[in-house]
Tab-separated table of C-alpha atoms in Angstrom:
chain	number	residue	atom	x	y	z
A	184	MET	CA	5.093	-12.659	29.757
A	185	PRO	CA	3.609	-9.437	30.998
A	186	ASN	CA	5.707	-6.431	30.204
A	187	LEU	CA	7.056	-5.278	33.558
A	188	SER	CA	9.248	-2.553	32.374
A	189	MET	CA	8.497	0.974	33.751
A	190	PRO	CA	7.028	3.239	31.320
A	191	ALA	CA	9.295	6.023	29.984
A	192	PRO	CA	8.688	9.300	31.475
A	193	SER	CA	6.730	11.772	29.417
A	194	SER	CA	8.811	14.582	27.882
A	195	GLU	CA	5.880	16.887	28.863
A	196	THR	CA	6.163	15.934	32.611
A	197	PRO	CA	7.390	19.057	34.626
A	198	ASP	CA	10.793	18.642	36.065
A	199	ALA	CA	10.709	19.611	39.660
A	200	THR	CA	14.412	19.979	39.849
A	201	ALA	CA	14.764	22.445	36.897
A	202	ARG	CA	15.343	26.080	37.914
A	203	ILE	CA	14.974	29.448	36.222
A	204	ARG	CA	17.082	32.509	36.950
A	205	VAL	CA	15.061	35.250	38.614
A	206	TRP	CA	17.170	37.643	40.734
A	207	ASP	CA	20.582	38.881	39.648
A	208	VAL	CA	23.572	38.860	42.155
A	209	PRO	CA	23.706	42.567	42.706
A	210	VAL	CA	20.031	42.960	43.781
A	211	ARG	CA	20.516	39.934	46.043
A	212	VAL	CA	23.575	41.409	47.618
A	213	PHE	CA	21.714	44.754	47.990
A	214	HIS	CA	18.834	43.023	49.780
A	215	TRP	CA	20.840	41.212	52.260
A	216	LEU	CA	23.237	44.191	52.968
A	217	LEU	CA	20.252	46.464	53.434
A	218	VAL	CA	18.792	43.897	56.041
A	219	ALA	CA	22.139	43.877	57.869
A	220	THR	CA	22.486	47.694	57.713
A	221	VAL	CA	19.066	48.228	59.157
A	222	LEU	CA	19.591	45.728	61.902
A	223	VAL	CA	22.836	47.399	62.902
A	224	ALA	CA	21.012	50.800	62.804
A	225	PHE	CA	18.325	49.554	65.143
A	226	LEU	CA	20.735	47.875	67.602
A	227	SER	CA	22.873	50.928	67.682
A	228	SER	CA	20.017	53.400	68.183
A	229	GLU	CA	20.433	53.650	71.974
A	230	GLU	CA	23.418	55.680	73.235
A	231	ASP	CA	24.315	52.949	75.775
A	232	SER	CA	24.403	50.152	73.088
A	233	ALA	CA	27.691	48.590	72.374
A	234	LEU	CA	27.026	49.233	68.722
A	235	ALA	CA	26.162	52.880	69.304
A	236	PRO	CA	29.363	54.106	67.520
A	237	TRP	CA	28.075	52.395	64.383
A	238	HIS	CA	24.705	54.210	64.083
A	239	ILE	CA	25.705	57.060	61.903
A	240	PRO	CA	27.974	54.957	59.543
A	241	ALA	CA	25.013	52.544	59.191
A	242	GLY	CA	22.886	55.391	58.211
A	243	TRP	CA	25.247	56.531	55.473
A	244	VAL	CA	25.696	53.033	54.231
A	245	ALA	CA	21.955	52.799	53.951
A	246	ALA	CA	21.962	55.931	51.840
A	247	GLY	CA	24.547	54.496	49.416
A	248	LEU	CA	22.502	51.301	49.196
A	249	LEU	CA	19.285	53.217	48.380
A	250	VAL	CA	21.079	55.163	45.558
A	251	PHE	CA	22.294	51.812	44.135
A	252	ARG	CA	18.811	50.368	44.218
A	253	ILE	CA	17.147	53.263	42.514
A	254	VAL	CA	19.842	53.063	39.700
A	255	TRP	CA	19.472	49.290	39.663
A	256	GLY	CA	15.788	49.731	39.168
A	257	PHE	CA	16.441	51.211	35.757
A	258	VAL	CA	19.534	49.144	34.589
A	259	GLY	CA	19.413	45.902	36.612
A	260	GLY	CA	18.203	42.474	35.727
A	261	GLU	CA	14.584	42.047	34.384
A	262	HIS	CA	12.811	41.557	37.646
A	263	ALA	CA	14.783	44.156	39.630
A	264	ARG	CA	13.502	46.967	37.270
A	265	PHE	CA	10.828	49.076	38.438
A	266	VAL	CA	8.877	48.833	35.207
A	267	ASP	CA	8.693	45.056	35.763
A	268	PHE	CA	6.831	45.186	39.176
A	269	LEU	CA	5.296	48.612	39.703
A	270	LYS	CA	1.857	47.813	38.113
A	271	PRO	CA	-0.876	49.232	40.276
A	272	GLY	CA	-3.577	47.778	37.867
A	273	LYS	CA	-2.860	44.374	39.066
A	274	ILE	CA	-3.418	45.039	42.863
A	275	VAL	CA	-7.218	44.344	42.826
A	276	HIS	CA	-6.645	41.050	40.939
A	277	HIS	CA	-3.910	40.037	43.390
A	278	LEU	CA	-6.157	40.952	46.322
A	279	GLY	CA	-9.017	38.900	44.857
A	280	GLY	CA	-6.626	35.914	44.738
A	281	LEU	CA	-5.678	36.516	48.337
A	282	VAL	CA	-9.342	36.616	49.462
A	283	ARG	CA	-9.989	33.372	47.676
A	284	GLY	CA	-6.786	31.776	49.313
A	285	LYS	CA	-5.355	31.172	45.799
A	286	PRO	CA	-3.100	33.974	44.830
A	287	ASP	CA	-1.328	33.807	41.610
A	288	ARG	CA	2.403	33.029	41.608
A	289	SER	CA	4.617	35.903	40.446
A	290	VAL	CA	8.124	35.413	39.018
A	291	GLY	CA	9.320	38.687	40.468
A	292	HIS	CA	7.588	40.923	43.021
A	293	ASN	CA	3.846	40.604	43.084
A	294	ALA	CA	1.576	43.689	43.127
A	295	LEU	CA	1.414	44.225	46.844
A	296	GLY	CA	5.144	43.157	47.200
A	297	ALA	CA	5.877	46.040	44.798
A	298	LEU	CA	4.089	48.466	47.166
A	299	ALA	CA	5.948	47.035	50.166
A	300	ILE	CA	9.266	47.585	48.398
A	301	ILE	CA	8.542	51.215	47.702
A	302	ALA	CA	7.250	51.772	51.268
A	303	LEU	CA	10.373	50.171	52.742
A	304	LEU	CA	12.793	52.166	50.417
A	305	GLY	CA	10.822	55.427	51.076
A	306	THR	CA	10.949	54.877	54.946
A	307	VAL	CA	14.604	54.174	54.880
A	308	ALA	CA	15.171	57.292	52.723
A	309	GLY	CA	13.075	59.250	55.361
A	310	LEU	CA	15.312	57.850	58.202
A	311	VAL	CA	18.527	58.839	56.527
A	312	TYR	CA	17.295	62.347	55.765
A	313	THR	CA	16.053	62.961	59.271
A	314	GLY	CA	19.055	61.424	60.821
A	315	ALA	CA	21.176	63.633	58.828
A	316	THR	CA	19.408	66.832	59.508
A	317	MET	CA	17.746	66.555	62.877
A	318	ARG	CA	18.678	69.305	65.236
A	319	GLY	CA	15.825	69.438	67.756
A	320	GLU	CA	13.102	67.375	69.397
A	321	ALA	CA	10.745	67.781	66.494
A	322	GLU	CA	12.978	66.253	63.935
A	323	GLY	CA	14.312	63.803	66.373
A	324	GLY	CA	10.754	62.604	67.137
A	325	MET	CA	10.215	62.322	63.326
A	326	HIS	CA	13.175	60.072	63.207
A	327	GLU	CA	11.911	57.887	65.905
A	328	THR	CA	8.505	57.788	64.352
A	329	LEU	CA	9.889	56.719	61.036
A	330	ALA	CA	12.102	53.987	62.754
A	331	ASN	CA	9.020	52.590	64.401
A	332	GLY	CA	7.179	52.651	61.056
A	333	LEU	CA	10.032	50.803	59.388
A	334	LEU	CA	9.990	48.098	62.107
A	335	ALA	CA	6.297	47.581	61.567
A	336	LEU	CA	6.772	47.385	57.645
A	337	VAL	CA	9.659	44.979	58.117
A	338	ALA	CA	7.637	42.692	60.211
A	339	LEU	CA	4.601	42.886	57.893
A	340	HIS	CA	6.903	42.225	54.892
A	341	VAL	CA	8.343	39.044	56.640
A	342	VAL	CA	4.796	37.792	57.543
A	343	ALA	CA	3.676	38.438	53.996
A	344	VAL	CA	6.618	36.689	52.460
A	345	ILE	CA	6.218	33.570	54.519
A	346	ALA	CA	2.383	33.498	53.892
A	347	MET	CA	2.889	33.790	50.162
A	348	SER	CA	5.675	31.126	50.137
A	349	LEU	CA	3.153	28.752	51.939
A	350	LEU	CA	0.039	29.721	49.670
A	351	THR	CA	1.933	29.420	46.386
A	352	ARG	CA	4.495	26.651	47.365
A	353	ASP	CA	7.151	29.086	45.959
A	354	ASN	CA	10.033	29.661	48.300
A	355	LEU	CA	10.414	33.346	48.127
A	356	ILE	CA	13.177	33.569	50.746
A	357	GLY	CA	15.278	30.871	49.077
A	358	ALA	CA	14.837	32.615	45.735
A	359	PHE	CA	16.482	35.657	47.134
A	360	ILE	CA	19.256	33.561	48.356
A	361	THR	CA	19.957	31.415	45.323
A	362	GLY	CA	18.514	33.767	42.633
A	363	THR	CA	16.451	30.905	41.260
A	364	LYS	CA	12.916	29.394	41.374
A	365	ARG	CA	11.455	26.084	40.486
A	366	ALA	CA	10.648	26.129	36.704
A	367	ASP	CA	7.631	23.776	37.186
A	368	LEU	CA	5.880	26.407	39.164
A	369	HIS	CA	6.280	28.887	36.491
A	370	PRO	CA	5.629	26.965	33.231
A	371	GLY	CA	6.603	28.791	29.996
A	372	ILE	CA	8.753	31.257	31.778
A	373	GLY	CA	12.408	31.514	30.985
A	374	ASP	CA	15.451	32.918	32.634
A	375	ALA	CA	15.138	36.647	33.485
A	376	ARG	CA	17.060	39.083	31.305
A	377	PRO	CA	20.450	40.111	32.771
A	378	PRO	CA	21.341	43.599	33.669
A	379	ALA	CA	22.226	46.070	31.059
A	380	SER	CA	25.904	45.752	29.757
A	381	LEU	CA	26.915	48.946	31.548
A	382	ALA	CA	24.804	48.502	34.606
A	383	LEU	CA	27.547	47.770	37.151
A	384	PRO	CA	29.836	50.564	36.067
A	385	ILE	CA	26.769	52.929	36.247
A	386	ALA	CA	25.904	51.664	39.559
A	387	ALA	CA	29.615	51.931	40.880
A	388	VAL	CA	29.729	55.518	39.701
A	389	ALA	CA	26.481	56.368	41.479
A	390	ILE	CA	27.694	54.750	44.778
A	391	ALA	CA	31.147	56.527	44.465
A	392	GLY	CA	29.440	59.889	43.980
A	393	THR	CA	27.214	59.325	46.830
A	394	THR	CA	30.058	58.391	49.090
A	395	TYR	CA	32.094	61.383	47.899
A	396	GLY	CA	29.199	63.743	48.500
A	397	VAL	CA	28.702	62.384	52.057
A	398	THR	CA	32.386	62.699	52.982
A	399	LEU	CA	32.346	66.330	51.690
A	400	ASN	CA	29.585	67.048	54.194
A	401	ASP	CA	31.281	65.010	56.969
A	402	PRO	CA	34.715	63.497	56.366
A	403	LEU	CA	34.304	61.163	59.298
A	404	ALA	CA	30.759	60.000	58.259
A	405	PHE	CA	31.928	56.429	57.877
A	406	THR	CA	34.230	56.246	60.851
A	407	PRO	CA	32.436	54.670	63.942
A	408	GLY	CA	32.217	56.683	67.064
A	409	THR	CA	33.642	60.021	65.824
A	410	HIS	CA	30.326	61.872	66.679
A	411	ALA	CA	29.825	60.225	70.135
A	412	ASP	CA	31.980	62.484	72.167
A	413	THR	CA	30.204	65.709	71.087
A	414	GLY	CA	26.765	63.972	71.363
A	415	ASP	CA	26.273	64.659	67.796
A	416	ARG	CA	23.994	61.840	66.362
A	417	SER	CA	23.092	63.755	63.224
A	418	GLY	CA	26.206	63.258	61.084
A	419	GLY	CA	27.590	66.190	59.426
A	420	ALA	CA	24.631	68.395	59.757
A	421	GLU	CA	25.852	70.002	62.894
A	422	ARG	CA	29.616	69.771	62.396
A	423	GLY	CA	29.573	72.916	60.510
A	424	GLU	CA	28.148	74.715	63.503
A	425	HIS	CA	30.743	73.292	65.763
A	426	GLY	CA	33.499	74.325	63.318
A	427	ASP	CA	32.282	77.897	63.256
A	428	ASP	CA	32.442	78.366	67.068
């Protein structure tokens, strides 16, 4: 009789269901909170918008998120740290792979993705600064220019993420939701190192300090609509002037 039994699967066959941990929970929460905050800021930028009262609070929330991300870039999980993905020497190699249509898969941010992260964070920081200090048309124009620049960067980032997901068969959007990636696409790579033991307390202190500093400058910074009546769109920067009258 012929042996009709199925051959036993090889222990070396990659398991498409196995996952590796890549992104820690705090960096994922930061990512999606920043997405929501930027969206609210854009939708509330016009004075006749129903969300207009939330424009200044959204800007200050963005400031707190930026401080968190900077701190987390030093104490967070392995792939959230700046030292893990800020590697300019790999940009040329990554571009070469893109030109050939076969870019290398990256467990964390790839070389160009790292530049995009820095550009996005820097632009948001510029928006927070100009929004908090603008007093005339010149700075107001700079704020609007940065806002348009951020919109373009976000669009480019989304297109790049989708394109890289298709080219590498690595679901980058899903990874920032679940925190994991398929192990068979990254052979030999284990789970990312977790955040430092005191990472969360350090980040909490940094956020609390930022919030305290903001409220010292403007006690109503996080209260929607408190600046609308006076037409003050710049937060606390001009409140001192009104108080001195």
